[in-house]
Amino acid sequence: MWKPDRRSSTPIYLQIADRLQHLIAEGEYSPGSPLPSERKLAELFDVNRSTIVQAYTELRAHGLIESRPGSKTRVSLHQGRDQGALPPEWHRYAENGVFLPNVPFLRHIREALAQNPSIIDFASGKLSLNLSPVQEINEIMRNCVYQPEPENDSLLGFPPLRRALAAFLQKYRGINVSPDSILITSGSQQALYLITQCLLSPGDAVAVEAPSYTLSLSMFQSAGLRMYRLPVDEYGVRPEGLRTLQKKYRIRMLFVNPNFQNPTGTLLHEERKKLLLETAGKLRLPIVEDDQFSLTAYGLDSPPPLKAETDAVSTLYIGSFSKIAASGLRIGWIVAPASVIRRLSDARRQMDLGFSVIPQQIAAKFMASQYFDPHMDRLRRELILKRDTTAEALRKHLGDLVEFTVPQGGLHLWCRILPEVSDSRLLDEALRQRVAFVPGSVYGSGPGYMRLTYARPNAEDIEPGISRLAAAVRTAVRAAAE
Amino acid sequence: MWKPDRRSSTPIYLQIADRLQHLIAEGEYSPGSPLPSERKLAELFDVNRSTIVQAYTELRAHGLIESRPGSKTRVSLHQGRDQGALPPEWHRYAENGVFLPNVPFLRHIREALAQNPSIIDFASGKLSLNLSPVQEINEIMRNCVYQPEPENDSLLGFPPLRRALAAFLQKYRGINVSPDSILITSGSQQALYLITQCLLSPGDAVAVEAPSYTLSLSMFQSAGLRMYRLPVDEYGVRPEGLRTLQKKYRIRMLFVNPNFQNPTGTLLHEERKKLLLETAGKLRLPIVEDDQFSLTAYGLDSPPPLKAETDAVSTLYIGSFSKIAASGLRIGWIVAPASVIRRLSDARRQMDLGFSVIPQQIAAKFMASQYFDPHMDRLRRELILKRDTTAEALRKHLGDLVEFTVPQGGLHLWCRILPEVSDSRLLDEALRQRVAFVPGSVYGSGPGYMRLTYARPNAEDIEPGISRLAAAVRTAVRAAAE
């Protein structure tokens, strides 16, 4: 006996309409014959009567059934056969598939930024345009020679880029890796997408940091993963709870961003790194390490990645140029064991057959060029300046109301508002004041936290931006107190 | 009562091992306590005893359980706690996810081509390198100025490219469309991927041409679609069966490649185009029209796409530059109603956040440049030459054994071998003779068909290539007759 599937993403009334259409097409109900009453169908399918009313309305709109006042609903004599051509019901198609819509707060911010260029942007998690090495990339591009399908069109990505990356990872990150363990992706987002789609199954449990940018990635939910949280404090994620989570929920994978975490900016403490690797090792639990910010370290040395530890066989390592150089290139990578790389690259063929060789050529040349180190030096200097300006402005304009730790690298400052405040009220007020940030709840924190990406606004806009933000915070705090 | 899921892609014995591990972790079986006998578990889970043996072996390898001769299997006293760090079982992770492996024939051919450059390649479905406008693209690239995130970083793709495409589609394809109805994709493969992932749900029925390249796209199967076939003859796909398929299987979408179809090279007849649109319109059935080859038409005019018809509101239109210009740019597009474009672009954000602006800049300039028309003229001349050389060589070397229609556009010639022959035997023999083609069965035809992509080998290699192929065919025919 057919019943609607309550776990399906298709609304129940549409499932019922589809079912009835099927029965009509099969001849179960022939043209002109009466259909069961709404009450009877509601019982049969174990739904509210209003759901049946909706389903009938749907079928009526298609001309499949007809009702006249005081008479039973009947199968239409036409059955849609004689109708003119109507467009397909595109909105119904658009409700299909596994992808959930993106987080509403983020969409709201994006639309506001697109509509009003005078908004000072602490929300977009990337560098300001003037911090991109635009001249250098143009210089390299002018000297690039496009070669269609060079070197056998490798599934793993442009071979010279993978070789350049192997040298880069050795030199800057202390990771020993062969070019064949590297898969080039369209930014780190595609790397995460491939991992969730190819190595995990819907229903699998994963552990994530809280707060964490993964909690804002609708993609994790679209993949049907159950996310369990490991709390992050000022020394980074706390690994103690991992074993308990694993026992309780059979965690299949752990996602971390140890160095200058997004959104909190924290650096995972040495001792914790050791404990995390040890625990994951004993549990044979794969760690996905996202390492996009390490090279921005404001001190002397970049903190080492988990992957560089001698026993980091558990680690899938993800990197990208988007946060430290050029987001316009969309170059990311995964370092993984051969069996994993094979699986991911085979699946990627079904998704997009890989991507253009041109940005890969440019990235390969850029990272091995004389431009790279001076670019990183300039980037660090500018980021320190922006961080200092931001921290100072926060102390000046909001010193009595907020609390934060000054980050030692990365692009973000994580700021807690001490009095009670509503996130959505605060965001609306900030956008009205023409300043944008991301509410911490997007990343899974409680209310009253803000992620401020100081890397994003131009240096001279930071002080006015924080001043606008302060006005918004004060308004929102007053509103919450009333 | 838990049972293994026989439809899951995880092998049964691993599901059982996972289940037992779960029960041990939950304390159902405590350290040191005996486990049920293999026979008993086999009954309980309704599987063969050998499956339980496998599951126990798996758990033993992890140190979770222990067996001694002449005594019951018991939960290990250690429970894996005191073990050293072992790597995660990557091969098990690689078995997860929804992506099915790609078609073995295609993988086999790809590997052979990568290993042996002396193979003459009629298999790869694309242009030879010398038919790409490499010089023109390099000329354009030298004059490109990289701009990070120009024009608000649109989710639909680089706005100047969408504007150039709208003009291009109007001029060359007779399609009236606003730039906001165009989504730029990473090749047509990503366009198809987005459609299958976002507009359809697993279990949905779709109609495809048979033979058709969609049948070689493991992606359709990975998306869990049920594919029903509409036969293709020398006038293209036969639309008569569509209504019956729809009634019987509740078809949700129809995929066609009307102009110079891949793999058969056929052009869908005018009358059939009309009937197809009319039928789909009445059924309110969306048509996905892949139109990658039309501009190669060897005659005077390019055949119009379905999308250009006045009533083609049912059509999602897909195009790409890969087959007519530069596969290295990886530029494709979808033309669709606004609600569909919104859905696809929102989901794409979760997959890869869009792709590099550089190839989009280059493509936009190329299609509006003075280079475009001369490139297409040269391309058509060269393709006619290659087609003629191929047809002539086939008649000369295999005239008694094969039958084919001379294509009037596109890159492919579809060739039937008259005597009985085994596809895998023929492919092996051909690769041994250093010539590659794709067996028609990959595209859903019966045995004894070959897709010969004459566009791919260099002109001077065609005659020797067909001569090698002839030797392979004769050997395979003899083998089948024995």
PDB file of C-alpha atoms in Angstrom, chain A residues 9-10 17-19 21-22 25-26 61-62 79-102 107 110 113-114 126-127 129 132-134 137-138 141-149 152-153 155 186-187 189-191 193 196-202 204 218-220 222 243 246-248 250-253 277-278 280-282 284-287 311 313-316 326-330 337 339-340 343 346-347 349-359 361-362 456, chain B residues 9-10 18-19 21-22 25-26 61-62 79-102 107 110 113-114 126-127 129 132-134 137-138 141-149 152-153 155 186-187 189-191 193 196-202 204 218-220 222 243 246-248 250-253 277-278 280-282 284-287 311 313-316 326-330 337 339-340 343 345-347 349-359 361-362 456:
ATOM      1  CA  SER A   9      12.084  16.741   0.028  1.00  0.00           C
ATOM      2  CA  THR A  10       8.998  16.714  -2.221  1.00  0.00           C
ATOM      3  CA  ALA A  17      -0.854  14.542  -6.691  1.00  0.00           C
ATOM      4  CA  ASP A  18       1.872  12.582  -8.475  1.00  0.00           C
ATOM      5  CA  ARG A  19       0.467   9.322  -7.160  1.00  0.00           C
ATOM      6  CA  GLN A  21      -1.756  11.242 -11.736  1.00  0.00           C
ATOM      7  CA  HIS A  22      -0.005   7.906 -11.955  1.00  0.00           C
ATOM      8  CA  ALA A  25      -2.490   7.337 -16.331  1.00  0.00           C
ATOM      9  CA  GLU A  26      -2.498   3.636 -15.463  1.00  0.00           C
ATOM     10  CA  ALA A  61      -4.799  23.207 -12.311  1.00  0.00           C
ATOM     11  CA  HIS A  62      -3.382  20.653 -14.745  1.00  0.00           C
ATOM     12  CA  GLN A  79      -6.993  14.160 -19.258  1.00  0.00           C
ATOM     13  CA  GLY A  80      -4.852  16.992 -20.470  1.00  0.00           C
ATOM     14  CA  ARG A  81      -4.682  15.471 -23.948  1.00  0.00           C
ATOM     15  CA  ASP A  82      -6.368  18.288 -25.761  1.00  0.00           C
ATOM     16  CA  GLN A  83      -4.784  21.141 -23.936  1.00  0.00           C
ATOM     17  CA  GLY A  84      -2.551  23.591 -25.685  1.00  0.00           C
ATOM     18  CA  ALA A  85       1.142  23.503 -24.870  1.00  0.00           C
ATOM     19  CA  LEU A  86       1.767  24.876 -21.416  1.00  0.00           C
ATOM     20  CA  PRO A  87       5.240  25.384 -20.042  1.00  0.00           C
ATOM     21  CA  PRO A  88       6.548  22.741 -17.667  1.00  0.00           C
ATOM     22  CA  GLU A  89       6.011  23.618 -14.040  1.00  0.00           C
ATOM     23  CA  TRP A  90       9.504  24.873 -13.531  1.00  0.00           C
ATOM     24  CA  HIS A  91       8.946  25.862  -9.923  1.00  0.00           C
ATOM     25  CA  ARG A  92       8.176  22.256  -9.079  1.00  0.00           C
ATOM     26  CA  TYR A  93      11.349  21.089 -10.758  1.00  0.00           C
ATOM     27  CA  ALA A  94      13.268  23.726  -8.838  1.00  0.00           C
ATOM     28  CA  GLU A  95      12.065  22.109  -5.603  1.00  0.00           C
ATOM     29  CA  ASN A  96      13.797  18.838  -6.453  1.00  0.00           C
ATOM     30  CA  GLY A  97      17.270  17.559  -5.862  1.00  0.00           C
ATOM     31  CA  VAL A  98      19.420  17.278  -2.812  1.00  0.00           C
ATOM     32  CA  PHE A  99      20.753  20.814  -2.511  1.00  0.00           C
ATOM     33  CA  LEU A 100      19.299  22.820   0.342  1.00  0.00           C
ATOM     34  CA  PRO A 101      19.117  26.585  -0.092  1.00  0.00           C
ATOM     35  CA  ASN A 102      22.024  28.557   1.315  1.00  0.00           C
ATOM     36  CA  ARG A 107      22.051  35.541   1.204  1.00  0.00           C
ATOM     37  CA  ARG A 110      25.164  39.277  -0.217  1.00  0.00           C
ATOM     38  CA  LEU A 113      26.242  44.324  -0.637  1.00  0.00           C
ATOM     39  CA  ALA A 114      25.310  43.923  -4.294  1.00  0.00           C
ATOM     40  CA  LYS A 126      38.266  37.430   1.672  1.00  0.00           C
ATOM     41  CA  LEU A 127      40.953  39.985   0.916  1.00  0.00           C
ATOM     42  CA  LEU A 129      40.940  43.874  -3.996  1.00  0.00           C
ATOM     43  CA  SER A 132      45.457  40.743  -4.535  1.00  0.00           C
ATOM     44  CA  PRO A 133      48.655  40.577  -6.583  1.00  0.00           C
ATOM     45  CA  VAL A 134      46.829  41.864  -9.649  1.00  0.00           C
ATOM     46  CA  ILE A 137      49.231  38.043 -12.191  1.00  0.00           C
ATOM     47  CA  ASN A 138      48.792  40.250 -15.231  1.00  0.00           C
ATOM     48  CA  MET A 141      49.392  36.151 -17.847  1.00  0.00           C
ATOM     49  CA  ARG A 142      50.982  38.262 -20.557  1.00  0.00           C
ATOM     50  CA  ASN A 143      53.792  35.709 -20.729  1.00  0.00           C
ATOM     51  CA  CYS A 144      51.607  32.623 -20.614  1.00  0.00           C
ATOM     52  CA  VAL A 145      51.185  30.522 -23.715  1.00  0.00           C
ATOM     53  CA  TYR A 146      47.877  28.693 -23.847  1.00  0.00           C
ATOM     54  CA  GLN A 147      48.343  25.051 -24.748  1.00  0.00           C
ATOM     55  CA  PRO A 148      45.215  22.997 -25.175  1.00  0.00           C
ATOM     56  CA  GLU A 149      45.452  19.742 -23.210  1.00  0.00           C
ATOM     57  CA  ASN A 152      47.901  14.196 -21.516  1.00  0.00           C
ATOM     58  CA  ASP A 153      45.150  16.172 -19.898  1.00  0.00           C
ATOM     59  CA  LEU A 155      42.517  13.981 -14.358  1.00  0.00           C
ATOM     60  CA  SER A 186      38.080  24.649  -8.168  1.00  0.00           C
ATOM     61  CA  GLY A 187      38.828  26.337  -4.840  1.00  0.00           C
ATOM     62  CA  GLN A 189      34.853  24.595  -1.689  1.00  0.00           C
ATOM     63  CA  GLN A 190      35.060  21.963  -4.423  1.00  0.00           C
ATOM     64  CA  ALA A 191      37.577  20.024  -2.330  1.00  0.00           C
ATOM     65  CA  TYR A 193      32.264  19.069  -1.834  1.00  0.00           C
ATOM     66  CA  THR A 196      31.429  14.964   1.371  1.00  0.00           C
ATOM     67  CA  GLN A 197      30.016  13.498  -1.854  1.00  0.00           C
ATOM     68  CA  CYS A 198      32.540  10.736  -2.468  1.00  0.00           C
ATOM     69  CA  LEU A 199      33.872   9.568   0.890  1.00  0.00           C
ATOM     70  CA  LEU A 200      30.770   9.896   3.023  1.00  0.00           C
ATOM     71  CA  SER A 201      27.183   8.745   2.653  1.00  0.00           C
ATOM     72  CA  PRO A 202      23.960  10.469   3.655  1.00  0.00           C
ATOM     73  CA  ASP A 204      27.011   9.629   8.253  1.00  0.00           C
ATOM     74  CA  SER A 218      24.624  24.278   3.514  1.00  0.00           C
ATOM     75  CA  MET A 219      26.579  21.790   1.463  1.00  0.00           C
ATOM     76  CA  PHE A 220      27.215  19.649   4.568  1.00  0.00           C
ATOM     77  CA  SER A 222      22.733  18.934   1.525  1.00  0.00           C
ATOM     78  CA  ARG A 243      36.376  10.001  21.752  1.00  0.00           C
ATOM     79  CA  GLN A 246      32.908   8.822  18.308  1.00  0.00           C
ATOM     80  CA  LYS A 247      31.577   6.230  20.767  1.00  0.00           C
ATOM     81  CA  LYS A 248      28.174   7.799  20.854  1.00  0.00           C
ATOM     82  CA  ARG A 250      30.114   6.636  15.263  1.00  0.00           C
ATOM     83  CA  ILE A 251      31.798   9.697  13.839  1.00  0.00           C
ATOM     84  CA  ARG A 252      33.180   8.977  10.362  1.00  0.00           C
ATOM     85  CA  MET A 253      35.275  12.087   9.816  1.00  0.00           C
ATOM     86  CA  LEU A 277      46.236  13.515  16.146  1.00  0.00           C
ATOM     87  CA  GLU A 278      46.720  10.876  18.812  1.00  0.00           C
ATOM     88  CA  ALA A 280      42.088  10.424  15.764  1.00  0.00           C
ATOM     89  CA  GLY A 281      44.893   7.937  15.147  1.00  0.00           C
ATOM     90  CA  LYS A 282      43.652   5.543  17.805  1.00  0.00           C
ATOM     91  CA  ARG A 284      41.358   5.453  12.914  1.00  0.00           C
ATOM     92  CA  LEU A 285      39.327   8.558  12.221  1.00  0.00           C
ATOM     93  CA  PRO A 286      40.184  10.652   9.134  1.00  0.00           C
ATOM     94  CA  ILE A 287      40.825  14.336   9.790  1.00  0.00           C
ATOM     95  CA  ASP A 311      52.097  10.415  12.137  1.00  0.00           C
ATOM     96  CA  VAL A 313      48.522   9.545   7.971  1.00  0.00           C
ATOM     97  CA  SER A 314      44.970  10.299   9.098  1.00  0.00           C
ATOM     98  CA  THR A 315      44.881  13.688   7.439  1.00  0.00           C
ATOM     99  CA  LEU A 316      43.285  14.870   4.205  1.00  0.00           C
ATOM    100  CA  ALA A 326      43.859  35.665  -5.852  1.00  0.00           C
ATOM    101  CA  SER A 327      40.331  34.448  -5.283  1.00  0.00           C
ATOM    102  CA  GLY A 328      39.753  35.067  -8.999  1.00  0.00           C
ATOM    103  CA  LEU A 329      41.985  32.137  -9.924  1.00  0.00           C
ATOM    104  CA  ARG A 330      39.819  29.661  -7.968  1.00  0.00           C
ATOM    105  CA  PRO A 337      46.293   8.892  -0.151  1.00  0.00           C
ATOM    106  CA  SER A 339      43.064   5.499  -3.291  1.00  0.00           C
ATOM    107  CA  VAL A 340      41.241   8.638  -2.196  1.00  0.00           C
ATOM    108  CA  ARG A 343      38.099   8.121  -6.209  1.00  0.00           C
ATOM    109  CA  ASP A 346      37.021   9.838 -11.080  1.00  0.00           C
ATOM    110  CA  ALA A 347      33.895  11.406  -9.559  1.00  0.00           C
ATOM    111  CA  ARG A 349      34.924  13.808 -14.180  1.00  0.00           C
ATOM    112  CA  GLN A 350      31.184  13.328 -13.787  1.00  0.00           C
ATOM    113  CA  MET A 351      30.756  16.764 -12.257  1.00  0.00           C
ATOM    114  CA  ASP A 352      32.706  19.033 -14.550  1.00  0.00           C
ATOM    115  CA  LEU A 353      35.524  17.155 -16.351  1.00  0.00           C
ATOM    116  CA  GLY A 354      38.046  19.370 -14.559  1.00  0.00           C
ATOM    117  CA  PHE A 355      38.545  23.035 -15.280  1.00  0.00           C
ATOM    118  CA  SER A 356      40.441  25.397 -17.510  1.00  0.00           C
ATOM    119  CA  VAL A 357      44.177  24.994 -17.762  1.00  0.00           C
ATOM    120  CA  ILE A 358      44.787  28.742 -17.955  1.00  0.00           C
ATOM    121  CA  PRO A 359      44.348  29.698 -14.275  1.00  0.00           C
ATOM    122  CA  GLN A 361      49.204  27.710 -15.593  1.00  0.00           C
ATOM    123  CA  ILE A 362      49.124  31.132 -13.990  1.00  0.00           C
ATOM    124  CA  ARG A 456      38.095  42.892   3.429  1.00  0.00           C
TER     125      ARG A 456
ATOM    126  CA  SER B   9      26.755   0.573  -1.869  1.00  0.00           C
ATOM    127  CA  THR B  10      28.536  -0.557   1.325  1.00  0.00           C
ATOM    128  CA  ASP B  18      29.898  -1.605  11.536  1.00  0.00           C
ATOM    129  CA  ARG B  19      26.772  -2.746  13.342  1.00  0.00           C
ATOM    130  CA  GLN B  21      31.274  -2.266  16.359  1.00  0.00           C
ATOM    131  CA  HIS B  22      28.370  -0.026  17.253  1.00  0.00           C
ATOM    132  CA  ALA B  25      30.780   0.681  21.642  1.00  0.00           C
ATOM    133  CA  GLU B  26      27.301   1.003  23.125  1.00  0.00           C
ATOM    134  CA  ALA B  61      41.874  -7.002  12.102  1.00  0.00           C
ATOM    135  CA  HIS B  62      40.898  -3.901  14.075  1.00  0.00           C
ATOM    136  CA  GLN B  79      38.704  -2.689  22.423  1.00  0.00           C
ATOM    137  CA  GLY B  80      41.303  -1.022  20.270  1.00  0.00           C
ATOM    138  CA  ARG B  81      42.042   1.503  22.992  1.00  0.00           C
ATOM    139  CA  ASP B  82      45.658   0.572  23.498  1.00  0.00           C
ATOM    140  CA  GLN B  83      46.582   0.114  19.895  1.00  0.00           C
ATOM    141  CA  GLY B  84      49.064   2.346  18.171  1.00  0.00           C
ATOM    142  CA  ALA B  85      47.766   4.813  15.595  1.00  0.00           C
ATOM    143  CA  LEU B  86      46.748   3.044  12.421  1.00  0.00           C
ATOM    144  CA  PRO B  87      45.737   4.912   9.287  1.00  0.00           C
ATOM    145  CA  PRO B  88      42.025   5.215   8.591  1.00  0.00           C
ATOM    146  CA  GLU B  89      40.731   2.568   6.257  1.00  0.00           C
ATOM    147  CA  TRP B  90      40.810   4.781   3.248  1.00  0.00           C
ATOM    148  CA  HIS B  91      39.635   2.089   0.846  1.00  0.00           C
ATOM    149  CA  ARG B  92      36.423   1.811   2.837  1.00  0.00           C
ATOM    150  CA  TYR B  93      35.873   5.531   2.659  1.00  0.00           C
ATOM    151  CA  ALA B  94      36.499   5.415  -1.063  1.00  0.00           C
ATOM    152  CA  GLU B  95      33.569   3.012  -1.389  1.00  0.00           C
ATOM    153  CA  ASN B  96      31.129   5.598  -0.058  1.00  0.00           C
ATOM    154  CA  GLY B  97      29.149   8.338  -1.689  1.00  0.00           C
ATOM    155  CA  VAL B  98      26.787   8.422  -4.584  1.00  0.00           C
ATOM    156  CA  PHE B  99      29.196   8.523  -7.509  1.00  0.00           C
ATOM    157  CA  LEU B 100      29.393   5.326  -9.494  1.00  0.00           C
ATOM    158  CA  PRO B 101      32.694   4.573 -11.214  1.00  0.00           C
ATOM    159  CA  ASN B 102      32.935   5.672 -14.835  1.00  0.00           C
ATOM    160  CA  ARG B 107      38.541   4.179 -18.668  1.00  0.00           C
ATOM    161  CA  ARG B 110      41.790   6.624 -21.703  1.00  0.00           C
ATOM    162  CA  LEU B 113      45.864   6.582 -24.898  1.00  0.00           C
ATOM    163  CA  ALA B 114      47.812   7.995 -21.952  1.00  0.00           C
ATOM    164  CA  LYS B 126      36.871  16.402 -29.390  1.00  0.00           C
ATOM    165  CA  LEU B 127      38.858  18.383 -31.920  1.00  0.00           C
ATOM    166  CA  LEU B 129      44.809  20.253 -31.163  1.00  0.00           C
ATOM    167  CA  SER B 132      41.813  24.853 -31.719  1.00  0.00           C
ATOM    168  CA  PRO B 133      42.273  28.595 -32.239  1.00  0.00           C
ATOM    169  CA  VAL B 134      45.403  28.556 -30.097  1.00  0.00           C
ATOM    170  CA  ILE B 137      43.381  32.754 -27.827  1.00  0.00           C
ATOM    171  CA  ASN B 138      46.961  33.610 -27.007  1.00  0.00           C
ATOM    172  CA  MET B 141      45.088  36.467 -23.490  1.00  0.00           C
ATOM    173  CA  ARG B 142      48.037  38.793 -23.985  1.00  0.00           C
ATOM    174  CA  ASN B 143      45.604  41.701 -24.068  1.00  0.00           C
ATOM    175  CA  CYS B 144      43.479  40.580 -21.150  1.00  0.00           C
ATOM    176  CA  VAL B 145      43.675  42.453 -17.893  1.00  0.00           C
ATOM    177  CA  TYR B 146      42.883  40.303 -14.872  1.00  0.00           C
ATOM    178  CA  GLN B 147      40.416  42.003 -12.569  1.00  0.00           C
ATOM    179  CA  PRO B 148      39.592  40.210  -9.360  1.00  0.00           C
ATOM    180  CA  GLU B 149      35.828  40.018  -8.804  1.00  0.00           C
ATOM    181  CA  ASN B 152      29.992  42.229  -8.135  1.00  0.00           C
ATOM    182  CA  ASP B 153      31.141  38.686  -8.639  1.00  0.00           C
ATOM    183  CA  LEU B 155      26.652  34.011  -9.201  1.00  0.00           C
ATOM    184  CA  SER B 186      32.383  24.619 -16.306  1.00  0.00           C
ATOM    185  CA  GLY B 187      31.682  22.972 -19.660  1.00  0.00           C
ATOM    186  CA  GLN B 189      29.185  18.435 -18.281  1.00  0.00           C
ATOM    187  CA  GLN B 190      28.629  20.714 -15.290  1.00  0.00           C
ATOM    188  CA  ALA B 191      25.429  22.002 -16.907  1.00  0.00           C
ATOM    189  CA  TYR B 193      25.339  17.700 -13.600  1.00  0.00           C
ATOM    190  CA  THR B 196      20.378  16.171 -12.724  1.00  0.00           C
ATOM    191  CA  GLN B 197      21.300  17.177  -9.175  1.00  0.00           C
ATOM    192  CA  CYS B 198      19.006  20.157  -8.722  1.00  0.00           C
ATOM    193  CA  LEU B 199      15.908  19.598 -10.843  1.00  0.00           C
ATOM    194  CA  LEU B 200      15.505  15.858 -10.509  1.00  0.00           C
ATOM    195  CA  SER B 201      15.443  13.476  -7.571  1.00  0.00           C
ATOM    196  CA  PRO B 202      16.819   9.948  -7.269  1.00  0.00           C
ATOM    197  CA  ASP B 204      12.959   9.987 -11.292  1.00  0.00           C
ATOM    198  CA  SER B 218      27.783   7.456 -15.270  1.00  0.00           C
ATOM    199  CA  MET B 219      26.618  10.726 -13.785  1.00  0.00           C
ATOM    200  CA  PHE B 220      23.021   9.963 -14.821  1.00  0.00           C
ATOM    201  CA  SER B 222      24.998   8.262 -10.010  1.00  0.00           C
ATOM    202  CA  ARG B 243       3.799   9.806 -24.927  1.00  0.00           C
ATOM    203  CA  GLN B 246       5.480   9.241 -20.228  1.00  0.00           C
ATOM    204  CA  LYS B 247       2.245   7.391 -19.474  1.00  0.00           C
ATOM    205  CA  LYS B 248       4.044   4.264 -18.450  1.00  0.00           C
ATOM    206  CA  ARG B 250       5.994   9.184 -15.581  1.00  0.00           C
ATOM    207  CA  ILE B 251       8.950  10.663 -17.422  1.00  0.00           C
ATOM    208  CA  ARG B 252      10.118  13.861 -15.739  1.00  0.00           C
ATOM    209  CA  MET B 253      12.536  15.145 -18.354  1.00  0.00           C
ATOM    210  CA  LEU B 277       8.065  20.016 -29.246  1.00  0.00           C
ATOM    211  CA  GLU B 278       4.339  19.502 -29.634  1.00  0.00           C
ATOM    212  CA  ALA B 280       6.560  17.608 -24.890  1.00  0.00           C
ATOM    213  CA  GLY B 281       4.431  20.762 -24.743  1.00  0.00           C
ATOM    214  CA  LYS B 282       1.230  18.823 -24.277  1.00  0.00           C
ATOM    215  CA  ARG B 284       4.372  19.744 -20.004  1.00  0.00           C
ATOM    216  CA  LEU B 285       7.616  17.826 -20.146  1.00  0.00           C
ATOM    217  CA  PRO B 286      10.905  19.766 -19.981  1.00  0.00           C
ATOM    218  CA  ILE B 287      13.344  19.075 -22.799  1.00  0.00           C
ATOM    219  CA  ASP B 311       6.831  27.660 -28.487  1.00  0.00           C
ATOM    220  CA  VAL B 313       9.198  27.321 -23.470  1.00  0.00           C
ATOM    221  CA  SER B 314       9.773  23.683 -22.518  1.00  0.00           C
ATOM    222  CA  THR B 315      13.449  23.764 -23.375  1.00  0.00           C
ATOM    223  CA  LEU B 316      16.541  24.049 -21.195  1.00  0.00           C
ATOM    224  CA  ALA B 326      38.801  25.450 -27.171  1.00  0.00           C
ATOM    225  CA  SER B 327      38.137  22.598 -24.796  1.00  0.00           C
ATOM    226  CA  GLY B 328      40.876  24.084 -22.598  1.00  0.00           C
ATOM    227  CA  LEU B 329      38.655  27.038 -21.704  1.00  0.00           C
ATOM    228  CA  ARG B 330      35.961  24.759 -20.240  1.00  0.00           C
ATOM    229  CA  PRO B 337      13.730  30.239 -17.007  1.00  0.00           C
ATOM    230  CA  SER B 339      13.432  30.183 -11.381  1.00  0.00           C
ATOM    231  CA  VAL B 340      15.620  27.411 -12.734  1.00  0.00           C
ATOM    232  CA  ARG B 343      18.088  27.272  -8.237  1.00  0.00           C
ATOM    233  CA  SER B 345      23.293  28.986  -9.366  1.00  0.00           C
ATOM    234  CA  ASP B 346      22.452  28.756  -5.674  1.00  0.00           C
ATOM    235  CA  ALA B 347      23.382  25.061  -5.645  1.00  0.00           C
ATOM    236  CA  ARG B 349      27.781  27.933  -4.834  1.00  0.00           C
ATOM    237  CA  GLN B 350      27.843  24.842  -2.648  1.00  0.00           C
ATOM    238  CA  MET B 351      29.775  22.866  -5.234  1.00  0.00           C
ATOM    239  CA  ASP B 352      32.565  25.186  -6.258  1.00  0.00           C
ATOM    240  CA  LEU B 353      31.598  28.864  -5.760  1.00  0.00           C
ATOM    241  CA  GLY B 354      31.874  29.371  -9.504  1.00  0.00           C
ATOM    242  CA  PHE B 355      35.116  29.336 -11.427  1.00  0.00           C
ATOM    243  CA  SER B 356      37.950  31.565 -12.526  1.00  0.00           C
ATOM    244  CA  VAL B 357      37.086  34.776 -14.301  1.00  0.00           C
ATOM    245  CA  ILE B 358      40.091  34.531 -16.640  1.00  0.00           C
ATOM    246  CA  PRO B 359      38.808  31.903 -19.109  1.00  0.00           C
ATOM    247  CA  GLN B 361      37.106  36.958 -20.007  1.00  0.00           C
ATOM    248  CA  ILE B 362      38.922  35.222 -22.839  1.00  0.00           C
ATOM    249  CA  ARG B 456      40.256  14.045 -33.375  1.00  0.00           C
TER     250      ARG B 456
END
